[in-house]
Coordinates of C-alpha atoms (C1' of nucleotides) in Angstrom, one line a residue:
Chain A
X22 CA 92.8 80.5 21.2
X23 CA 90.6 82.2 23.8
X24 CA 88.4 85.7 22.6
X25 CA 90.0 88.9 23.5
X26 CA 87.2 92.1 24.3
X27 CA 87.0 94.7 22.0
X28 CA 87.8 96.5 24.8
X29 CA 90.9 95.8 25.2
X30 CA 92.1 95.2 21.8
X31 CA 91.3 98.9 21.3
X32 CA 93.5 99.7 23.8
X33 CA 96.5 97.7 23.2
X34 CA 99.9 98.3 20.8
X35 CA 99.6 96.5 17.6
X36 CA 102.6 94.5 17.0
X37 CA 101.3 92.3 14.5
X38 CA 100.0 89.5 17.2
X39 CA 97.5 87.2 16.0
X40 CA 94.3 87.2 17.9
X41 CA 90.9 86.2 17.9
X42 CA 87.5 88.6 18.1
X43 CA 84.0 87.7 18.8
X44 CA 81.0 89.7 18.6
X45 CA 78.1 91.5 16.5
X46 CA 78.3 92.9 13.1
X47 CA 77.3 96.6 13.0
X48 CA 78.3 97.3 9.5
X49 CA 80.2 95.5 6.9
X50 CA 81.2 98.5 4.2
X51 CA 82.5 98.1 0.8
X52 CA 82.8 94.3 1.1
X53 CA 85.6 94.7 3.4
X54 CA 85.4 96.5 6.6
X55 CA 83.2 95.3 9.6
X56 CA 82.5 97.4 11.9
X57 CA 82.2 94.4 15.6
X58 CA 81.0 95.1 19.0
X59 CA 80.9 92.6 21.5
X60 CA 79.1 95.3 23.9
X61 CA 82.5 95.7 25.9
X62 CA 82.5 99.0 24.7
X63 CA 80.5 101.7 22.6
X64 CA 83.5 101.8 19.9
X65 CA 83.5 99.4 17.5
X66 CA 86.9 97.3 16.2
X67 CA 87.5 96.9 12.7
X68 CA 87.9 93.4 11.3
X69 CA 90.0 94.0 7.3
X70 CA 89.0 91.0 4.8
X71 CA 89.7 90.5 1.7
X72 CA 86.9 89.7 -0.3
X73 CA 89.2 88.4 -3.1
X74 CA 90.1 85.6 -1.2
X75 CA 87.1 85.0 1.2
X76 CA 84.6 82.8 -0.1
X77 CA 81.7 84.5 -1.6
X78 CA 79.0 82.5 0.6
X79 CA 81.0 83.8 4.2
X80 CA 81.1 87.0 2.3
X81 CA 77.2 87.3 2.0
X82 CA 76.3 85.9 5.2
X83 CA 78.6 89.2 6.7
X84 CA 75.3 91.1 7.5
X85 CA 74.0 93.6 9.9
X86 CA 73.6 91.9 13.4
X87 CA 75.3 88.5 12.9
X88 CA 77.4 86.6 15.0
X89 CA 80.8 86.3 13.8
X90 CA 84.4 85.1 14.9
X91 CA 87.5 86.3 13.8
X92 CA 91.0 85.5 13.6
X93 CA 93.7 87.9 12.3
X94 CA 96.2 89.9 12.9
X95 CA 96.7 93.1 14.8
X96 CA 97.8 96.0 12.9
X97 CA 97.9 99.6 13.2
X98 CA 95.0 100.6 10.9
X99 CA 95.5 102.0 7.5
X100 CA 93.5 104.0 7.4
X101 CA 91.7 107.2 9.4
X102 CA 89.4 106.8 12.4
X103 CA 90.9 104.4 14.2
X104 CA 93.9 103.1 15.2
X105 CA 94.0 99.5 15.3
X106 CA 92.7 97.4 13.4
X107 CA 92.7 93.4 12.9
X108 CA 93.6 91.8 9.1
X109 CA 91.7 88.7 9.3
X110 CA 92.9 85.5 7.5
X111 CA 89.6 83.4 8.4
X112 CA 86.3 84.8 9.3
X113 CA 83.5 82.3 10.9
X114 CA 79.8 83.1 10.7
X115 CA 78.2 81.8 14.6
X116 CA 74.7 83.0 13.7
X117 CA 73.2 84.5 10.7
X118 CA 71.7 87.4 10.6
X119 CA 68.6 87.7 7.7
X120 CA 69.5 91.1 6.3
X121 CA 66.1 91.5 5.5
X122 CA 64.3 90.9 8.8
X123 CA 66.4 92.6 10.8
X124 CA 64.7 95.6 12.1
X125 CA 68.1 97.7 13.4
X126 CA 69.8 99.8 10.7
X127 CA 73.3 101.4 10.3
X128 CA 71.1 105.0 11.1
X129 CA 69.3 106.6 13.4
X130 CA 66.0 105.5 15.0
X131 CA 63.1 106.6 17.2
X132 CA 63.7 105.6 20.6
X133 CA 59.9 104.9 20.6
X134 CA 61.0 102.5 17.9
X135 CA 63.5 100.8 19.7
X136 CA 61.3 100.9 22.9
X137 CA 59.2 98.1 21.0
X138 CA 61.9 96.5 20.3
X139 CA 63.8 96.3 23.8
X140 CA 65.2 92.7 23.1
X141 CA 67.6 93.9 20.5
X142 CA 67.9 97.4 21.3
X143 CA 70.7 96.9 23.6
X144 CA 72.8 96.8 20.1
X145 CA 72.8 100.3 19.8
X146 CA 75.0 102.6 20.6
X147 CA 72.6 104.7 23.0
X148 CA 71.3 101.7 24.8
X149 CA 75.0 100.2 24.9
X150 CA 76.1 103.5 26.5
X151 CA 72.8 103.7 28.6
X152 CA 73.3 100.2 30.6
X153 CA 76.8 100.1 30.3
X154 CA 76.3 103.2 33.1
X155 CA 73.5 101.6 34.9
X156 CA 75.7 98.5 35.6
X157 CA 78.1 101.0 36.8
X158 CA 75.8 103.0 38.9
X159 CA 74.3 100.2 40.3
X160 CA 78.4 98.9 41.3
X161 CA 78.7 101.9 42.8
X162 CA 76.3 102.0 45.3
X163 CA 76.6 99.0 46.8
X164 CA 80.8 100.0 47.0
X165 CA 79.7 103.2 48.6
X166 CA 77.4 101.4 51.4
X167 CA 79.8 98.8 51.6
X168 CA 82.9 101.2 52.4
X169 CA 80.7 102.8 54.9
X170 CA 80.0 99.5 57.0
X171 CA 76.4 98.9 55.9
X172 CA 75.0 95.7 55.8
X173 CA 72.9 95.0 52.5
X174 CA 69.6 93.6 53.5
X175 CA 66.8 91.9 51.5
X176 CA 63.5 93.2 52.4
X177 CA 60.4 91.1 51.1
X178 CA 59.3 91.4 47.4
X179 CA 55.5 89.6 48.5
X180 CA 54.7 91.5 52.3
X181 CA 51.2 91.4 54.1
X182 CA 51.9 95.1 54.8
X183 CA 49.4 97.4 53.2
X184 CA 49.2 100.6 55.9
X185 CA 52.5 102.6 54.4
X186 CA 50.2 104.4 51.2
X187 CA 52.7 104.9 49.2
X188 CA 50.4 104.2 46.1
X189 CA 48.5 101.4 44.9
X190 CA 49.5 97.5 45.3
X191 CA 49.3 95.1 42.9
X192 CA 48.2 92.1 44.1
X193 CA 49.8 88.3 44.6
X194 CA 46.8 85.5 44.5
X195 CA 47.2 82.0 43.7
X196 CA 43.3 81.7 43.5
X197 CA 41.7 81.0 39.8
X198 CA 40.5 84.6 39.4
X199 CA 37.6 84.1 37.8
X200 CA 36.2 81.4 40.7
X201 CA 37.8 82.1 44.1
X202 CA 36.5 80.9 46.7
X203 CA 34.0 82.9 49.2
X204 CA 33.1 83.0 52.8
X205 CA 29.7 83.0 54.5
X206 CA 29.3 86.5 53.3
X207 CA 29.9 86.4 49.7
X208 CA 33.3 87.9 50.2
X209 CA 36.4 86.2 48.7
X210 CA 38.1 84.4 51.7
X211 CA 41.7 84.8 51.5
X212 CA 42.6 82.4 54.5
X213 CA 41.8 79.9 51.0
X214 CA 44.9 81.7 49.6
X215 CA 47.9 81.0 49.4
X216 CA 49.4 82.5 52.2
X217 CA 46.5 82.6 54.1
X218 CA 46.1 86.4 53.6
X219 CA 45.6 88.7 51.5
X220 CA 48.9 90.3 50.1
X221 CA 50.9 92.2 48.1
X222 CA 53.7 93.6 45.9
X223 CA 56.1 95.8 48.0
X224 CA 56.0 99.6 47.2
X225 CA 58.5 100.4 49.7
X226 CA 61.1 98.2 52.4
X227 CA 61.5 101.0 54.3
X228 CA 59.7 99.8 57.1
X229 CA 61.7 96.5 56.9
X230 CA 64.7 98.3 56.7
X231 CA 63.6 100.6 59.9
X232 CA 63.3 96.6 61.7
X233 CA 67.1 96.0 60.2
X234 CA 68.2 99.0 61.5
X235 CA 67.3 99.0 64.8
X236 CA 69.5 96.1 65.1
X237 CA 72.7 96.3 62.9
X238 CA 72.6 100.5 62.9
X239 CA 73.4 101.3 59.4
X240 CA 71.5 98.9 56.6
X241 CA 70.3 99.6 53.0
X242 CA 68.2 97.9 50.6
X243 CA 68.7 97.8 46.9
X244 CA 65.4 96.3 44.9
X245 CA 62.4 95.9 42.9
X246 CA 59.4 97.8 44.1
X247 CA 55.9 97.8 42.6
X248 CA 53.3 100.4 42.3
X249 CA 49.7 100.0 40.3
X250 CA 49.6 103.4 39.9
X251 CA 48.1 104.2 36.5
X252 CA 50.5 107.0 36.0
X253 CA 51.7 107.6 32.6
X254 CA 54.6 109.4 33.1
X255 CA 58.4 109.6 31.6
X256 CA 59.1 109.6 35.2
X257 CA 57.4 106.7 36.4
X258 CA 57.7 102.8 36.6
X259 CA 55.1 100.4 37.4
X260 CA 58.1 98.7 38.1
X261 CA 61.4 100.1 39.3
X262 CA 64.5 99.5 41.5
X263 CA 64.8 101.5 44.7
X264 CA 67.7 102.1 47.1
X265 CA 66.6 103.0 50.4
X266 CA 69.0 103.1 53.2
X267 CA 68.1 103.6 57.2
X268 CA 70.6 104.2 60.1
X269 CA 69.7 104.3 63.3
X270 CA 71.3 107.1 65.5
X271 CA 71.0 109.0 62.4
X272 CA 69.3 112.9 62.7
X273 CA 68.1 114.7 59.4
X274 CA 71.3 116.2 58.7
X275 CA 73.2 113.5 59.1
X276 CA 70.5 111.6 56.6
X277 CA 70.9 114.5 54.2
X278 CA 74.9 114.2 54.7
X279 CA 74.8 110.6 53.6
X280 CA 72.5 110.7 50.9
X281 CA 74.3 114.3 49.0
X282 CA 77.6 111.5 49.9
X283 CA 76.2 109.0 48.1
X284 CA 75.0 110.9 44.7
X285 CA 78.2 112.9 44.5
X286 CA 79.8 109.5 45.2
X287 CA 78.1 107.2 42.3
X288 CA 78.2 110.0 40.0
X289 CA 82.0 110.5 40.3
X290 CA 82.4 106.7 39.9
X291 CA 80.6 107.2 36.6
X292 CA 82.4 109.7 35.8
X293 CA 85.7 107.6 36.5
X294 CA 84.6 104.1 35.1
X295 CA 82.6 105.4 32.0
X296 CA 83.7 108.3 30.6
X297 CA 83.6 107.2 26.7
X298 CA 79.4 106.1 27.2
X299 CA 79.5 109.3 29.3
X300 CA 80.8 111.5 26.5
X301 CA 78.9 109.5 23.8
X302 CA 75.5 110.7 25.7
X303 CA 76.6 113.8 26.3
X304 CA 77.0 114.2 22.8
X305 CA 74.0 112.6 21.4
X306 CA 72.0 115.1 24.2
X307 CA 73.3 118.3 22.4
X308 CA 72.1 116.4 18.5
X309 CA 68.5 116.1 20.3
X310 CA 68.6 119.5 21.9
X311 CA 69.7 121.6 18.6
X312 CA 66.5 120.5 17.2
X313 CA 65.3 122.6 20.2
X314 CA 64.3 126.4 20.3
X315 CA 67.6 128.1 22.0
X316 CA 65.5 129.1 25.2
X317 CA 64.8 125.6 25.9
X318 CA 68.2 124.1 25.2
X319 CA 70.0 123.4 28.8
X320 CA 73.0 126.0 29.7
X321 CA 75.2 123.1 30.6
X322 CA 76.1 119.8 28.4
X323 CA 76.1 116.6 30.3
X324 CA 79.4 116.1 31.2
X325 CA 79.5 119.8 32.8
X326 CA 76.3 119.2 34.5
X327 CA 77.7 116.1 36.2
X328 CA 80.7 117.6 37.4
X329 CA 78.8 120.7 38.4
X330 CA 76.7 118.7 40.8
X331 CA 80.4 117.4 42.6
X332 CA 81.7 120.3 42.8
X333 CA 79.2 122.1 44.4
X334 CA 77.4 121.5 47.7
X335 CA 73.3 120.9 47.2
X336 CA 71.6 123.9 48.3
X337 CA 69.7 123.1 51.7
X338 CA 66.2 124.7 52.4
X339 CA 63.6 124.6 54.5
X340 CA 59.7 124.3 53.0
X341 CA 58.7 127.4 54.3
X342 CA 61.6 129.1 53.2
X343 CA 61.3 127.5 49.5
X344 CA 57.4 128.9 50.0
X345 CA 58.5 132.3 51.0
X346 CA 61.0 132.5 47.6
X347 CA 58.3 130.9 45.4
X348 CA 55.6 133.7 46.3
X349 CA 58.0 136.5 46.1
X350 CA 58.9 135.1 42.7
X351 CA 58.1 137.5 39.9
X352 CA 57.3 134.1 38.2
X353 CA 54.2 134.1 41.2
X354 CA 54.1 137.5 40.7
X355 CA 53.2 137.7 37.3
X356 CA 50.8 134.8 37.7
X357 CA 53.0 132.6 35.0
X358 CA 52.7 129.3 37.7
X359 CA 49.6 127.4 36.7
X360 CA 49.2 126.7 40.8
X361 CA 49.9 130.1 42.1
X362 CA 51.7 130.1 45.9
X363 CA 49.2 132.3 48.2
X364 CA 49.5 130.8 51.6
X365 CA 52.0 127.8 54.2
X366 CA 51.0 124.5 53.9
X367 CA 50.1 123.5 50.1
X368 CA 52.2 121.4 48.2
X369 CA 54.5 122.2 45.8
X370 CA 53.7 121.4 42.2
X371 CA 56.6 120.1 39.3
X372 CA 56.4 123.5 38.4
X373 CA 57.4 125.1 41.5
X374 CA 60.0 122.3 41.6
X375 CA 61.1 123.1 38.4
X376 CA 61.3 126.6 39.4
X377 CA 63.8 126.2 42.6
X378 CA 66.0 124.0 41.0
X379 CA 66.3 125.6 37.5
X380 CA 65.6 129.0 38.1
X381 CA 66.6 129.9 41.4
X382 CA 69.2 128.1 42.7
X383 CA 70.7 126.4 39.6
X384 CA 71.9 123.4 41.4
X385 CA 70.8 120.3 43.2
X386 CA 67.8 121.1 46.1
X387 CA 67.1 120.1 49.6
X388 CA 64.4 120.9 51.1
X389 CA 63.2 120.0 54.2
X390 CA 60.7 120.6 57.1
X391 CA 57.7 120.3 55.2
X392 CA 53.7 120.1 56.7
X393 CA 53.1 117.1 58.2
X394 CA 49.5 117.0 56.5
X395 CA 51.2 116.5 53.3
X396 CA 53.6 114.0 54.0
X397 CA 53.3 110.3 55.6
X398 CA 52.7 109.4 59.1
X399 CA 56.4 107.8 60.2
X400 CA 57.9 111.1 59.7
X401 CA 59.8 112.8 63.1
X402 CA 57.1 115.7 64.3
X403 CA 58.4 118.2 65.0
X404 CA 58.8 120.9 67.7
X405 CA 56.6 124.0 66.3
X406 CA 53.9 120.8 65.9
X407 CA 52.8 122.1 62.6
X408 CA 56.1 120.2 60.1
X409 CA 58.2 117.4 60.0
X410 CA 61.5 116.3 59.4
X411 CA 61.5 115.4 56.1
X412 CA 64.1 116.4 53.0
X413 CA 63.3 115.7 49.6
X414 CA 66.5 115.8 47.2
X415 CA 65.2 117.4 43.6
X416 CA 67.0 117.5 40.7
X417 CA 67.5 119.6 37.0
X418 CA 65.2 118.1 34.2
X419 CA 64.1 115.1 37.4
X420 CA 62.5 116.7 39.6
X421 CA 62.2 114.4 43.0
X422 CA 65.0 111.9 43.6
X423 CA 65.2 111.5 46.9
X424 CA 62.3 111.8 49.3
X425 CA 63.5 110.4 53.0
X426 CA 62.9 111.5 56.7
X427 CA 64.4 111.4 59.9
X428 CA 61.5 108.6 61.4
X429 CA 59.6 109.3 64.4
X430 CA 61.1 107.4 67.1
X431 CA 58.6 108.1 70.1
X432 CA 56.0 105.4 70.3
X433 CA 52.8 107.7 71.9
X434 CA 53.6 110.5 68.6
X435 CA 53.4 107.7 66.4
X436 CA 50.6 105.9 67.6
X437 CA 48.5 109.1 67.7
X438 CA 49.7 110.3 64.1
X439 CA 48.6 106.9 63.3
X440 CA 45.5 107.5 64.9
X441 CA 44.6 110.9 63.5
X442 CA 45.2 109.3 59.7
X443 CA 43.1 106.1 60.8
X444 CA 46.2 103.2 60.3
X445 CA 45.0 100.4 62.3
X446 CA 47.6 100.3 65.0
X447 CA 47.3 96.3 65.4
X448 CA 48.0 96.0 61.2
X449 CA 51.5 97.6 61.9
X450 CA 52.4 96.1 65.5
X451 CA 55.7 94.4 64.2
X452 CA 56.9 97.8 63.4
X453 CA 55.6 99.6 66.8
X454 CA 57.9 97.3 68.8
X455 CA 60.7 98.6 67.4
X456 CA 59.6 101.6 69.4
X457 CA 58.3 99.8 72.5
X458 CA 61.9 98.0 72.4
X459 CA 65.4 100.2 72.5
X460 CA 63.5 102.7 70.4
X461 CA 66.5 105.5 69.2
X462 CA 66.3 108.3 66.6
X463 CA 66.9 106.7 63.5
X464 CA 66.6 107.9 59.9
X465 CA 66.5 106.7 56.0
X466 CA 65.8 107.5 52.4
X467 CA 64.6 106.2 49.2
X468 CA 66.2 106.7 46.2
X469 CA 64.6 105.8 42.9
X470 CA 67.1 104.2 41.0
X471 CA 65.8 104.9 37.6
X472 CA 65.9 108.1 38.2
X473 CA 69.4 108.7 39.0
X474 CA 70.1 106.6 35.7
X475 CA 68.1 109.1 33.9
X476 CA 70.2 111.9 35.5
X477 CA 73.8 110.4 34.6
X478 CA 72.9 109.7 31.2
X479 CA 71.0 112.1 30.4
X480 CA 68.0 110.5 28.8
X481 CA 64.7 112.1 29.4
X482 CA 62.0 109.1 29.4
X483 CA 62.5 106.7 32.1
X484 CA 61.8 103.4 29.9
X485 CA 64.5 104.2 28.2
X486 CA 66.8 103.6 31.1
X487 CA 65.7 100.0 32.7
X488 CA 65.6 97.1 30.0
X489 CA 62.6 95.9 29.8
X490 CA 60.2 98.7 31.1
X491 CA 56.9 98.3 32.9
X492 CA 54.1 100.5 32.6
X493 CA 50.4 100.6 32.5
X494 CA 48.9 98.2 29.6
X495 CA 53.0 97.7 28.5
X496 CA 54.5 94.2 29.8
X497 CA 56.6 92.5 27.3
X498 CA 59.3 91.0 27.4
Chain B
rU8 C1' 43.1 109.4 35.2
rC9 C1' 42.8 114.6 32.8
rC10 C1' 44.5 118.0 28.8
rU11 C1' 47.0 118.0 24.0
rU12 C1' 49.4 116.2 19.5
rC13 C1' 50.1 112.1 16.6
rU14 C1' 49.3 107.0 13.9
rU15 C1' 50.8 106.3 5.7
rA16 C1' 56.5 100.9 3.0
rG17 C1' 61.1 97.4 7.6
rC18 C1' 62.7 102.7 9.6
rU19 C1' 62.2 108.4 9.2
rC20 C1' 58.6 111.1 6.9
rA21 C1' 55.7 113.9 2.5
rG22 C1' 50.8 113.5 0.5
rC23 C1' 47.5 120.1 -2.1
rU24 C1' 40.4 122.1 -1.5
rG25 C1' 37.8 115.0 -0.8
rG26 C1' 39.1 113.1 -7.2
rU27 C1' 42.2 108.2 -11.6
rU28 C1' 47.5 103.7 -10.6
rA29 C1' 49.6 106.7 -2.7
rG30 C1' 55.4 109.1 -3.0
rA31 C1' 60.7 110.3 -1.2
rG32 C1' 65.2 109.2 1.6
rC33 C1' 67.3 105.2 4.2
rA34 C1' 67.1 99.8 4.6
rC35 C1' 66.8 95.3 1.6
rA36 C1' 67.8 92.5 -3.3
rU37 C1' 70.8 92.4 -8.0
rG38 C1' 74.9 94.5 -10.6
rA39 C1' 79.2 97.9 -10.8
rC40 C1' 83.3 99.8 -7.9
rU41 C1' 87.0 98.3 -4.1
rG42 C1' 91.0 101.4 2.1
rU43 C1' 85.7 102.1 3.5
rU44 C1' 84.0 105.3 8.2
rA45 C1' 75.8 105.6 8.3
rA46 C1' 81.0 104.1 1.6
rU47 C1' 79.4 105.5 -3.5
rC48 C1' 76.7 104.7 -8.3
rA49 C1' 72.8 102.1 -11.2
rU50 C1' 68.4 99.0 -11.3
rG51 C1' 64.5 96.5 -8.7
rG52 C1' 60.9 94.5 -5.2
rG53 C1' 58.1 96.3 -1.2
rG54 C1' 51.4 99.3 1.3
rU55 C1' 45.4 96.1 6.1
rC56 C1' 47.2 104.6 4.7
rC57 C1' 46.0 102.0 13.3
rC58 C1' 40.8 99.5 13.9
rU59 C1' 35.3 99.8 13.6
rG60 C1' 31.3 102.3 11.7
rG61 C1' 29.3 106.7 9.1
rU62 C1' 28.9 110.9 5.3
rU63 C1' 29.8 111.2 -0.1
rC64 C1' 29.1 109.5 -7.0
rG65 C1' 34.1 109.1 -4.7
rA66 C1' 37.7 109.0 1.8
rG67 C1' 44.8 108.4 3.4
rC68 C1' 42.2 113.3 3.8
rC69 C1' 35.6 114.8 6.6
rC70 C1' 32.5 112.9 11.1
rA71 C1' 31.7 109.4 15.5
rG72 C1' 33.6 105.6 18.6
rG73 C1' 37.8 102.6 20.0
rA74 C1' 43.1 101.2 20.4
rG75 C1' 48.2 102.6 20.7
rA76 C1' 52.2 106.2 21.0
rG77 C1' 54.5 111.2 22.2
rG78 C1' 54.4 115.8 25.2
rG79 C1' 52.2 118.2 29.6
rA80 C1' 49.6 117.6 34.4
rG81 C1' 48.2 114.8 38.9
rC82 C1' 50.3 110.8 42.2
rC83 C1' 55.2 109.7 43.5
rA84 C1' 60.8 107.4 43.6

RNA sequence: UCCUUCUUAGCUCAGCUGGUUAGAGCACAUGACUGUUAAUCAUGGGGUCCCUGGUUCGAGCCCAGGAGAGGGAGCCA
């Protein structure tokens, strides 16, 4: 007889079919009822034995966390909270579980706990719920590219490219680290290497991409990026997955279009595919926050705060209108920023973030046209020579989520951007052709993935949202 | 990396002004009960008080250094 999901048990009419169940014990209460999950679903199904004709050594080996297999049949539960339920005639233990060693309880715990325990805390309900939407976010976005005609391309994990500075590289080396070999001048001489160079972890494929894209018009890339940035942040990854589309043909609004599309898109299929782990979170949010002074509780639960950001349109704003409503701020006013806003050009702080998106607008911000001193070096100049066409999406209780730019197309700009910041045109040559060769206004975005888990769901420290997190002097697993 | 708070049983925590044998709830074990919903009741076992050094007659508590974690900041996605 083949396993049925819990899933789909729960949602069928009882009418008294036999079946059989596999999965995890959660509870086993009263030496009857066990609460099983087979992580199909956050509910659990209730397996009825009857402990006066079950052996007593199946009986005992019913514990928290073991693998068990169950055959019965499907009744409409007699008792309350739930509906079905399945009156077993034969229970089979798969794998024990030692009641004593095992380290998840029938109660709450610290998600610091279970952080150290990532191999097992996919058992719970929160981290159930928590992938069960990542899985369904991550669905989503390739179904929304793919609707649109994009082509999914792989950009390298391991690239020679070091000249895009978006943070610190770790680095790839096949040499015995403690011996490597040297050159005539006491340097290490990576033409020994493997690859013959020196080289690196990628922090970004956008520059890949922008190669894909000037070729097949409309790409994206969904993958692991890598940044040695000793940041110890619930925000940041030393390891996370990024999404970064780039179309060619494509102006800033059209790259803001796409990528407000693409949010309100993934979120809605959330919203349609996962609305039990959706209300489950949304629930256990409002637990954590009634431990919270009222002032600092959020207005909205989750549920309301995800359908609030589809039904309304992300307010658009340029930088030097965002600085012109942060200094008139009585917030500025009153000096209550730590980094008060006195004059164009400086960049805005978490706070001041915080401040538009919380405070001010109450909804999803973009803002665009920032300095160009503040931002990177492939971003479109432009006309007033003093900003550049960039738009950063920020979000309530995330802060950046999007950061992208429409990408300066016109080779002599770039080449003297380049040469004002001191990139070494010949390093990047591969990506210059692309404007020596059928160059055309093209634009992208990077989306950190992680981040618009932690926004779906809710949860507020971003290892809590990728399974086995990396972060500075944390790799296990 | 900086600021700040914390680290006591498997988990969540209490521990007074530095004073004898370090406590509770949950979990676990044993027994009772048997339609429970984190079942309930009784009994029991369980400790490198983060590490190293110091002060003191005496340190879980005070001091110094270190490690790890949480919150905030910077950098960013």
């Amino acid at each position: 007889m083949s396993r049925i999901r819990i899933k789909d048990i729960l949602k069928t009419t009882p009418t008294n079919q036999t079946i059989t169940v596999k999965g995890w014990v959660r509870t086993f209460r009263n030496n009857s009822f066990i609460a099983l999950n087979d992580g199909s679903t956050n509910n659990n199904l209730q397996v009825v034995v009857d402990f006066t004709t079950t052996p007593e050594e199946i009986l005992k080996r019913i514990t928290t966390g073991a693998a068990i297999s169950a055959t019965g049949i499907l009744i409409a539960s007699q008792g309350k909270g739930q509906t079905v339920e399945v009156k077993a005639t034969s229970v089979e233990i798969i794998g024990d579980s030692d009641a004593e060693k095992y380290p998840l309880q029938p109660k709450k715990h610290s998600l610091e706990f279970l952080r150290e325990i990532a191999h097992l805390r996919f058992r719970t309900n929160t981290f159930g719920a928590v992938f069960r939407v990542r899985n369904s976010l991550a669905f989503a976005v390739h179904k929304f590219f793919n609707e649109k005609g994009f082509l999914y391309i792989h950009t390298p994990i391991i690239t020679s490219s070091d000249a895009e500075g978006a943070g610190e590289m770790f680095h790839v080396t096949n040499f015995d680290i403690a011996n490597p070999p040297k050159d005539e001048n006491g340097a290490i001489d990576y033409k020994q290497d493997f690859f013959g160079k020196s080289v690196n972890l990628t922090v970004s494929g956008q520059l890949e991409g922008e190669l894909a894209a000037m070729a097949f018009s409309d790409i994206y890339t969904f993958g692991p990026t890598f940044r040695a940035e000793n940041s110890n942040t619930a925000r940041h990854l030393a390891e996370f997955w990024m999404i970064e589309p780039e179309m060619a043909f494509y102006e800033l609004k059209d790259n803001m279009d796409l990528a407000e599309e693409m949010l309100q898109y993934v979120i809605k299929h959330a919203l349609d595919n996962n609305l039990e782990d959706l209300e489950f979170l949304s629930q256990r949010l409002e637990e954590e926050e009634k431990q919270k002074p009222q002032n600092e509780r959020s207005e909205l639960s989750l549920l309301d705060k995800l359908k609030f950001c589809l039904e309304n349109k992300f307010e658009r704003v340029t930088y030097t209108q965002a600085i012109e409503i942060l200094r008139e701020s009585n917030h500025n006013k009153k000096k209550k920023f730590q980094y008060l806003i006195d004059k164009w050009g400086v960049d805005l702080q978490s706070e001041h973030e915080r401040y538009l998106v919380e405070k001010h607008f109450r909804k999803p911000v973009i803002l665009t046209d920032y300095p160009k001193e503040i931002k990177s070096f492939y971003m479109r100049q432009n006309d007033d020579g003093k900003t550049v066409a960039a738009m950063d999406i920020l979000f309530p209780g995330i802060g950046e989520i999007v950061g992208g730019s429409q990408r300066e197309e016109r080779l002599e700009k770039l080449e003297t951007r380049m040469n004002e910041i001191g990139i070494p045109l010949e390093d990047l040559s591969w990506y210059l052709d692309t404007r020596r060769f059928g160059t055309c206004p093209h634009a992208g975005f990077g989306l950190g993935f992680e981040r618009l888990v932690l926004f779906v769901t809710g949860m507020t420290n971003i290892r809590d949202v990728i399974p086995f997190p990396r972060t500075p002097k944390n790799c296990e697993f």
